Amino acid sequence: MTFTAQILTLYPEMFPGPLGTSLAGRALAERKWACDTINPREFATDKHRSVDDTPAGGGAGMVLRADIMAAAVDHAVERMAEQVRSSRAQSRDGLAGNDVSTSLDTNGEEPLAAVSGEPVEPRLSDGRRPSTSSGLTDLPLTAPILAMTPRGKPLTQARVREIAAGPGVTIICGRFEGFDERLFDARDIEQVSIGDYILSGGEMGALVLLDACIRLLPGVMGASSSGDDESFENVILEYPQYTRPQIWEGRIIPEVLRSGDHAKIAAWRKQRAEEDTRLRRPDLWERHRDAPDQSPSGAQEKDKDKE
């Protein structure tokens, strides 16, 4: 199943941009994900292809019109549904030609469903149901629609994982003074922010969001555990990293990391991750303190308040 990213932007030439290189670029070439752009100006109704107008009540700047943006969003929803249907059909065909069986394991007997004429649920040759990554009917035809805006909820790693596990995402890039609020009243759109600062438009935020999602797609990072211990995966920050040379400008790699004692290394990493989180991100530490903690070693345990 190809993860499809649709971006509604007044500047389609900004995509894929940096996502056309490195891991994301390789994944794009391998069709692990697809990048499509939609320019809202295509849905404008005047000869100037206007998408904005002056703010109601007065004020500086311009506001993106609800009618124009809604028309672009509706088009994106329809196109996403068609792409998911097509990708799902291709995945079914591919599995049917490989290890999907349309009969259950009945020890050589003809399956009851086949005798009764009822459709048989597809199964892999080992009896398992095809997973979401196989691209069959367990995926919805719809994908979340996100609007990049400083008025949105902060983007989190947990939300990124949810998006990456689905069929794709539609991202609306804000510009000017933002969107006519009626757009969000009339359509199911999630407002998202990547931080407490202002950019010239939502395109950079969209690139950030997509990069975070793409690296989590199957086969993109290589080993499935590559990102397990990274910052935010377990609420707290990641532990410090070191590599060769062992001594650099008089600074030496901590002895415990050179000891070969995996239990001590795991304990040191957990301690440093917690210490750095307390000092640098007290907001994360507060969320972490009373919740079950996943240590860098992967062991689940109750966190104890050391303060």
Short mmCIF file of C-alpha atoms in Angstrom, two decimals:
data_model
loop_
_atom_site.label_atom_id
_atom_site.label_comp_id
_atom_site.label_asym_id
_atom_site.label_seq_id
_atom_site.Cartn_x
_atom_site.Cartn_y
_atom_site.Cartn_z
CA MET A 1 0.00 0.00 0.00
CA THR A 2 1.53 3.31 -1.07
CA PHE A 3 1.26 6.13 1.47
CA THR A 4 -0.24 9.08 -0.41
CA ALA A 5 0.51 12.67 0.58
CA GLN A 6 -1.68 15.39 -0.93
CA ILE A 7 -0.61 18.97 -0.35
CA LEU A 8 -2.91 21.93 -0.95
CA THR A 9 -0.53 24.79 -1.61
CA LEU A 10 -0.22 28.01 -3.59
CA TYR A 11 3.39 26.99 -4.27
CA PRO A 12 3.36 23.41 -5.61
CA GLU A 13 6.95 23.80 -6.83
CA MET A 14 8.06 23.52 -3.18
CA PHE A 15 7.26 19.79 -3.21
CA PRO A 16 8.77 17.29 -2.81
CA GLY A 17 11.66 19.68 -2.21
CA PRO A 18 14.07 18.20 0.34
CA LEU A 19 11.84 15.13 0.57
CA GLY A 20 13.16 14.18 -2.86
CA THR A 21 16.55 13.33 -1.33
CA SER A 22 17.98 10.96 1.31
CA LEU A 23 15.67 8.38 2.90
CA ALA A 24 12.45 10.08 1.81
CA GLY A 25 13.73 10.52 -1.75
CA ARG A 26 14.69 6.88 -2.03
CA ALA A 27 11.33 5.84 -0.63
CA LEU A 28 9.61 8.12 -3.16
CA ALA A 29 11.55 6.51 -6.02
CA GLU A 30 10.59 3.07 -4.67
CA ARG A 31 6.93 4.16 -4.51
CA LYS A 32 6.65 3.59 -0.80
CA TRP A 33 4.94 6.98 -0.76
CA ALA A 34 3.54 9.35 -3.35
CA CYS A 35 3.52 13.16 -3.40
CA ASP A 36 0.68 15.03 -5.11
CA THR A 37 -0.02 18.76 -5.02
CA ILE A 38 -3.25 20.69 -5.51
CA ASN A 39 -3.21 24.43 -6.14
CA PRO A 40 -6.31 26.13 -4.65
CA ARG A 41 -6.11 28.71 -7.44
CA GLU A 42 -7.49 26.03 -9.75
CA PHE A 43 -10.80 26.41 -7.91
CA ALA A 44 -10.96 30.21 -8.05
CA THR A 45 -13.97 31.72 -9.81
CA ASP A 46 -12.60 35.04 -11.09
CA LYS A 47 -10.22 35.86 -13.91
CA HIS A 48 -7.47 36.76 -11.42
CA ARG A 49 -7.71 33.31 -9.75
CA SER A 50 -8.07 34.99 -6.35
CA VAL A 51 -8.05 32.76 -3.26
CA ASP A 52 -8.07 35.45 -0.55
CA ASP A 53 -9.86 38.60 0.53
CA THR A 54 -9.67 41.30 3.20
CA PRO A 55 -10.42 40.37 6.85
CA ALA A 56 -13.97 40.89 8.08
CA GLY A 57 -13.92 43.63 10.72
CA GLY A 58 -10.81 45.21 9.24
CA GLY A 59 -7.14 44.65 9.89
CA ALA A 60 -3.93 43.99 8.05
CA GLY A 61 -3.28 41.27 5.53
CA MET A 62 -5.54 38.90 3.61
CA VAL A 63 -7.51 35.78 4.57
CA LEU A 64 -7.87 32.56 2.57
CA ARG A 65 -11.49 32.23 1.44
CA ALA A 66 -13.61 29.38 2.81
CA ASP A 67 -15.44 28.72 -0.47
CA ILE A 68 -12.29 28.38 -2.56
CA MET A 69 -10.42 26.29 0.01
CA ALA A 70 -13.43 24.03 0.63
CA ALA A 71 -13.71 23.30 -3.10
CA ALA A 72 -10.03 22.29 -3.14
CA VAL A 73 -10.49 20.14 -0.03
CA ASP A 74 -13.53 18.38 -1.49
CA HIS A 75 -11.56 17.60 -4.63
CA ALA A 76 -8.70 16.25 -2.52
CA VAL A 77 -11.04 13.99 -0.54
CA GLU A 78 -12.48 12.49 -3.72
CA ARG A 79 -9.05 11.99 -5.25
CA MET A 80 -7.67 10.38 -2.11
CA ALA A 81 -10.57 7.91 -1.97
CA GLU A 82 -9.99 6.93 -5.60
CA GLN A 83 -6.25 6.49 -5.06
CA VAL A 84 -6.80 4.33 -1.98
CA ARG A 85 -9.32 2.18 -3.86
CA SER A 86 -6.87 1.74 -6.72
CA SER A 87 -3.92 0.96 -4.46
CA ARG A 88 -6.03 -1.48 -2.46
CA ALA A 89 -7.10 -3.31 -5.64
CA GLN A 90 -3.50 -3.57 -6.82
CA SER A 91 -2.45 -4.93 -3.43
CA ARG A 92 -5.22 -7.54 -3.57
CA ASP A 93 -4.13 -8.62 -7.03
CA GLY A 94 -0.51 -8.87 -5.91
CA LEU A 95 -1.36 -10.92 -2.85
CA ALA A 96 -3.66 -13.19 -4.83
CA GLY A 97 -0.72 -14.00 -7.09
CA ASN A 98 1.58 -14.72 -4.15
CA ASP A 99 0.65 -16.22 -0.82
CA VAL A 100 -2.99 -15.25 -0.27
CA SER A 101 -5.42 -18.13 -0.14
CA THR A 102 -9.16 -17.68 -0.50
CA SER A 103 -9.82 -20.72 1.63
CA LEU A 104 -9.32 -21.43 5.30
CA ASP A 105 -7.10 -24.20 6.58
CA THR A 106 -9.53 -27.13 6.89
CA ASN A 107 -7.06 -30.03 6.87
CA GLY A 108 -7.74 -30.78 3.24
CA GLU A 109 -11.52 -30.50 3.43
CA GLU A 110 -13.43 -28.00 1.33
CA PRO A 111 -14.13 -24.85 3.36
CA LEU A 112 -17.69 -24.39 4.57
CA ALA A 113 -17.95 -20.88 3.14
CA ALA A 114 -17.00 -22.12 -0.31
CA VAL A 115 -19.72 -24.79 -0.15
CA SER A 116 -22.37 -22.32 1.01
CA GLY A 117 -21.46 -19.82 -1.69
CA GLU A 118 -20.50 -17.10 0.81
CA PRO A 119 -17.33 -15.14 0.09
CA VAL A 120 -14.28 -16.44 1.92
CA GLU A 121 -12.10 -14.04 3.89
CA PRO A 122 -8.64 -13.72 2.29
CA ARG A 123 -5.84 -15.36 4.27
CA LEU A 124 -2.11 -15.62 3.89
CA SER A 125 -0.68 -19.08 3.28
CA ASP A 126 0.23 -19.41 6.97
CA GLY A 127 -3.35 -18.68 8.01
CA ARG A 128 -2.87 -15.07 9.10
CA ARG A 129 -5.17 -12.28 7.99
CA PRO A 130 -3.45 -9.79 5.68
CA SER A 131 -2.19 -6.85 7.73
CA THR A 132 -2.79 -3.16 7.15
CA SER A 133 0.57 -2.96 5.40
CA SER A 134 -0.72 -5.51 2.89
CA GLY A 135 -3.18 -2.88 1.72
CA LEU A 136 -6.44 -4.83 1.93
CA THR A 137 -9.87 -3.90 3.21
CA ASP A 138 -8.86 -2.97 6.75
CA LEU A 139 -7.80 0.49 5.56
CA PRO A 140 -10.40 3.27 5.28
CA LEU A 141 -10.95 5.09 2.00
CA THR A 142 -10.42 8.40 3.78
CA ALA A 143 -7.26 9.92 5.20
CA PRO A 144 -6.91 12.71 7.75
CA ILE A 145 -6.96 16.31 6.55
CA LEU A 146 -4.54 18.57 8.40
CA ALA A 147 -4.21 22.33 8.17
CA MET A 148 -0.84 23.79 9.10
CA THR A 149 -1.53 26.81 11.30
CA PRO A 150 0.01 28.35 14.45
CA ARG A 151 -3.50 28.16 15.97
CA GLY A 152 -3.45 24.36 15.81
CA LYS A 153 -2.65 21.65 18.33
CA PRO A 154 1.06 20.81 18.69
CA LEU A 155 2.17 17.94 16.47
CA THR A 156 3.33 14.95 18.53
CA GLN A 157 5.21 11.76 17.74
CA ALA A 158 2.14 9.76 18.74
CA ARG A 159 0.02 11.59 16.16
CA VAL A 160 2.74 11.12 13.54
CA ARG A 161 2.67 7.37 14.13
CA GLU A 162 -1.10 7.30 13.73
CA ILE A 163 -0.91 9.16 10.43
CA ALA A 164 1.95 7.00 9.11
CA ALA A 165 -0.07 3.85 9.86
CA GLY A 166 -2.90 4.99 7.56
CA PRO A 167 -3.33 5.27 3.79
CA GLY A 168 -2.02 8.82 3.60
CA VAL A 169 -2.69 12.41 4.55
CA THR A 170 -3.99 15.62 2.99
CA ILE A 171 -2.20 18.77 4.20
CA ILE A 172 -3.50 22.30 3.69
CA CYS A 173 -0.79 24.96 3.77
CA GLY A 174 -1.84 28.26 5.26
CA ARG A 175 -0.75 31.63 3.92
CA PHE A 176 -1.35 35.33 4.61
CA GLU A 177 -3.38 35.89 7.81
CA GLY A 178 -4.71 32.35 7.78
CA PHE A 179 -8.03 30.69 6.94
CA ASP A 180 -11.63 31.83 7.11
CA GLU A 181 -12.76 30.00 10.27
CA ARG A 182 -15.90 28.73 8.55
CA LEU A 183 -13.72 26.28 6.62
CA PHE A 184 -13.08 24.37 9.86
CA ASP A 185 -16.73 24.61 10.88
CA ALA A 186 -17.87 23.04 7.61
CA ARG A 187 -15.20 20.39 6.99
CA ASP A 188 -13.51 17.74 9.12
CA ILE A 189 -10.06 19.33 9.28
CA GLU A 190 -7.49 18.95 12.05
CA GLN A 191 -5.53 22.11 12.79
CA VAL A 192 -1.88 21.37 13.55
CA SER A 193 1.14 23.44 14.61
CA ILE A 194 4.80 22.42 14.55
CA GLY A 195 5.87 24.98 17.14
CA ASP A 196 5.35 28.32 18.81
CA TYR A 197 6.78 30.48 16.08
CA ILE A 198 5.58 32.01 12.80
CA LEU A 199 6.62 30.97 9.29
CA SER A 200 5.76 32.67 6.01
CA GLY A 201 3.49 29.76 5.11
CA GLY A 202 2.45 26.24 5.96
CA GLU A 203 4.65 24.57 3.35
CA MET A 204 7.66 24.19 5.64
CA GLY A 205 5.42 22.75 8.33
CA ALA A 206 4.01 20.29 5.80
CA LEU A 207 7.53 19.16 4.89
CA VAL A 208 8.32 18.62 8.58
CA LEU A 209 5.15 16.59 9.11
CA LEU A 210 5.74 14.46 6.01
CA ASP A 211 9.37 13.75 6.86
CA ALA A 212 8.30 12.57 10.32
CA CYS A 213 5.71 10.23 8.76
CA ILE A 214 7.73 8.90 5.83
CA ARG A 215 10.62 7.67 7.97
CA LEU A 216 8.15 5.44 9.84
CA LEU A 217 6.82 3.72 6.73
CA PRO A 218 7.77 0.03 6.39
CA GLY A 219 11.19 -0.41 4.81
CA VAL A 220 12.21 3.25 4.85
CA MET A 221 14.59 3.22 7.84
CA GLY A 222 15.79 -0.34 7.34
CA ALA A 223 15.64 -2.07 10.72
CA SER A 224 12.17 -1.73 12.22
CA SER A 225 13.68 -0.88 15.60
CA SER A 226 15.84 1.99 14.28
CA GLY A 227 13.66 4.68 15.85
CA ASP A 228 12.51 2.91 19.00
CA ASP A 229 14.77 4.79 21.45
CA GLU A 230 14.58 8.23 19.86
CA SER A 231 13.32 11.33 21.62
CA PHE A 232 9.54 11.42 22.17
CA GLU A 233 9.04 7.73 21.27
CA ASN A 234 8.92 6.97 25.00
CA VAL A 235 7.71 10.46 26.03
CA ILE A 236 11.14 11.51 27.32
CA LEU A 237 14.19 12.73 25.38
CA GLU A 238 16.73 10.33 23.95
CA TYR A 239 19.99 9.62 25.79
CA PRO A 240 23.26 11.23 24.51
CA GLN A 241 25.10 9.50 21.66
CA TYR A 242 28.85 8.99 21.10
CA THR A 243 31.05 7.43 18.42
CA ARG A 244 34.72 7.22 17.33
CA PRO A 245 37.27 8.62 17.95
CA GLN A 246 37.33 7.49 21.57
CA ILE A 247 39.19 10.66 22.61
CA TRP A 248 38.52 13.99 20.90
CA GLU A 249 39.99 17.32 22.06
CA GLY A 250 40.68 15.76 25.43
CA ARG A 251 37.08 14.56 25.83
CA ILE A 252 36.61 10.81 26.22
CA ILE A 253 33.58 8.62 25.62
CA PRO A 254 32.00 7.69 29.00
CA GLU A 255 33.59 4.57 30.43
CA VAL A 256 30.30 2.72 30.84
CA LEU A 257 29.71 2.84 27.08
CA ARG A 258 33.09 1.20 26.54
CA SER A 259 32.51 -1.50 29.16
CA GLY A 260 30.55 -3.98 27.06
CA ASP A 261 28.17 -4.48 30.00
CA HIS A 262 24.77 -4.15 28.33
CA ALA A 263 22.82 -3.96 31.58
CA LYS A 264 24.96 -1.08 32.86
CA ILE A 265 24.77 0.67 29.50
CA ALA A 266 20.97 0.42 29.49
CA ALA A 267 20.79 1.79 33.06
CA TRP A 268 23.14 4.68 32.19
CA ARG A 269 21.11 5.56 29.11
CA LYS A 270 17.86 5.52 31.06
CA GLN A 271 19.32 7.73 33.78
CA ARG A 272 20.74 10.25 31.31
CA ALA A 273 17.49 10.35 29.31
CA GLU A 274 15.54 11.13 32.47
CA GLU A 275 18.04 13.71 33.73
CA ASP A 276 18.14 15.56 30.41
CA THR A 277 14.34 15.52 30.17
CA ARG A 278 13.96 16.97 33.68
CA LEU A 279 16.41 19.77 32.91
CA ARG A 280 15.47 20.60 29.31
CA ARG A 281 11.81 19.66 29.01
CA PRO A 282 10.01 19.84 32.37
CA ASP A 283 6.70 19.63 30.48
CA LEU A 284 7.62 16.18 29.15
CA TRP A 285 8.93 15.12 32.54
CA GLU A 286 5.64 15.96 34.20
CA ARG A 287 3.80 13.76 31.69
CA HIS A 288 6.34 10.98 32.15
CA ARG A 289 6.61 10.82 35.94
CA ASP A 290 3.38 9.00 36.77
CA ALA A 291 3.05 7.01 33.55
CA PRO A 292 4.47 3.56 32.69
CA ASP A 293 7.96 4.16 31.38
CA GLN A 294 9.67 2.46 28.44
CA SER A 295 13.38 2.49 29.14
CA PRO A 296 15.96 2.74 26.35
CA SER A 297 16.59 -0.98 26.83
CA GLY A 298 12.97 -1.72 25.94
CA ALA A 299 11.94 -2.92 29.39
CA GLN A 300 8.58 -1.74 30.69
CA GLU A 301 8.54 -0.57 34.28
CA LYS A 302 6.88 1.92 36.58
CA ASP A 303 8.72 5.18 36.80
CA LYS A 304 9.65 6.24 40.29
CA ASP A 305 9.80 9.88 41.25
CA LYS A 306 13.40 10.51 42.24
CA GLU A 307 12.85 14.08 43.32
#
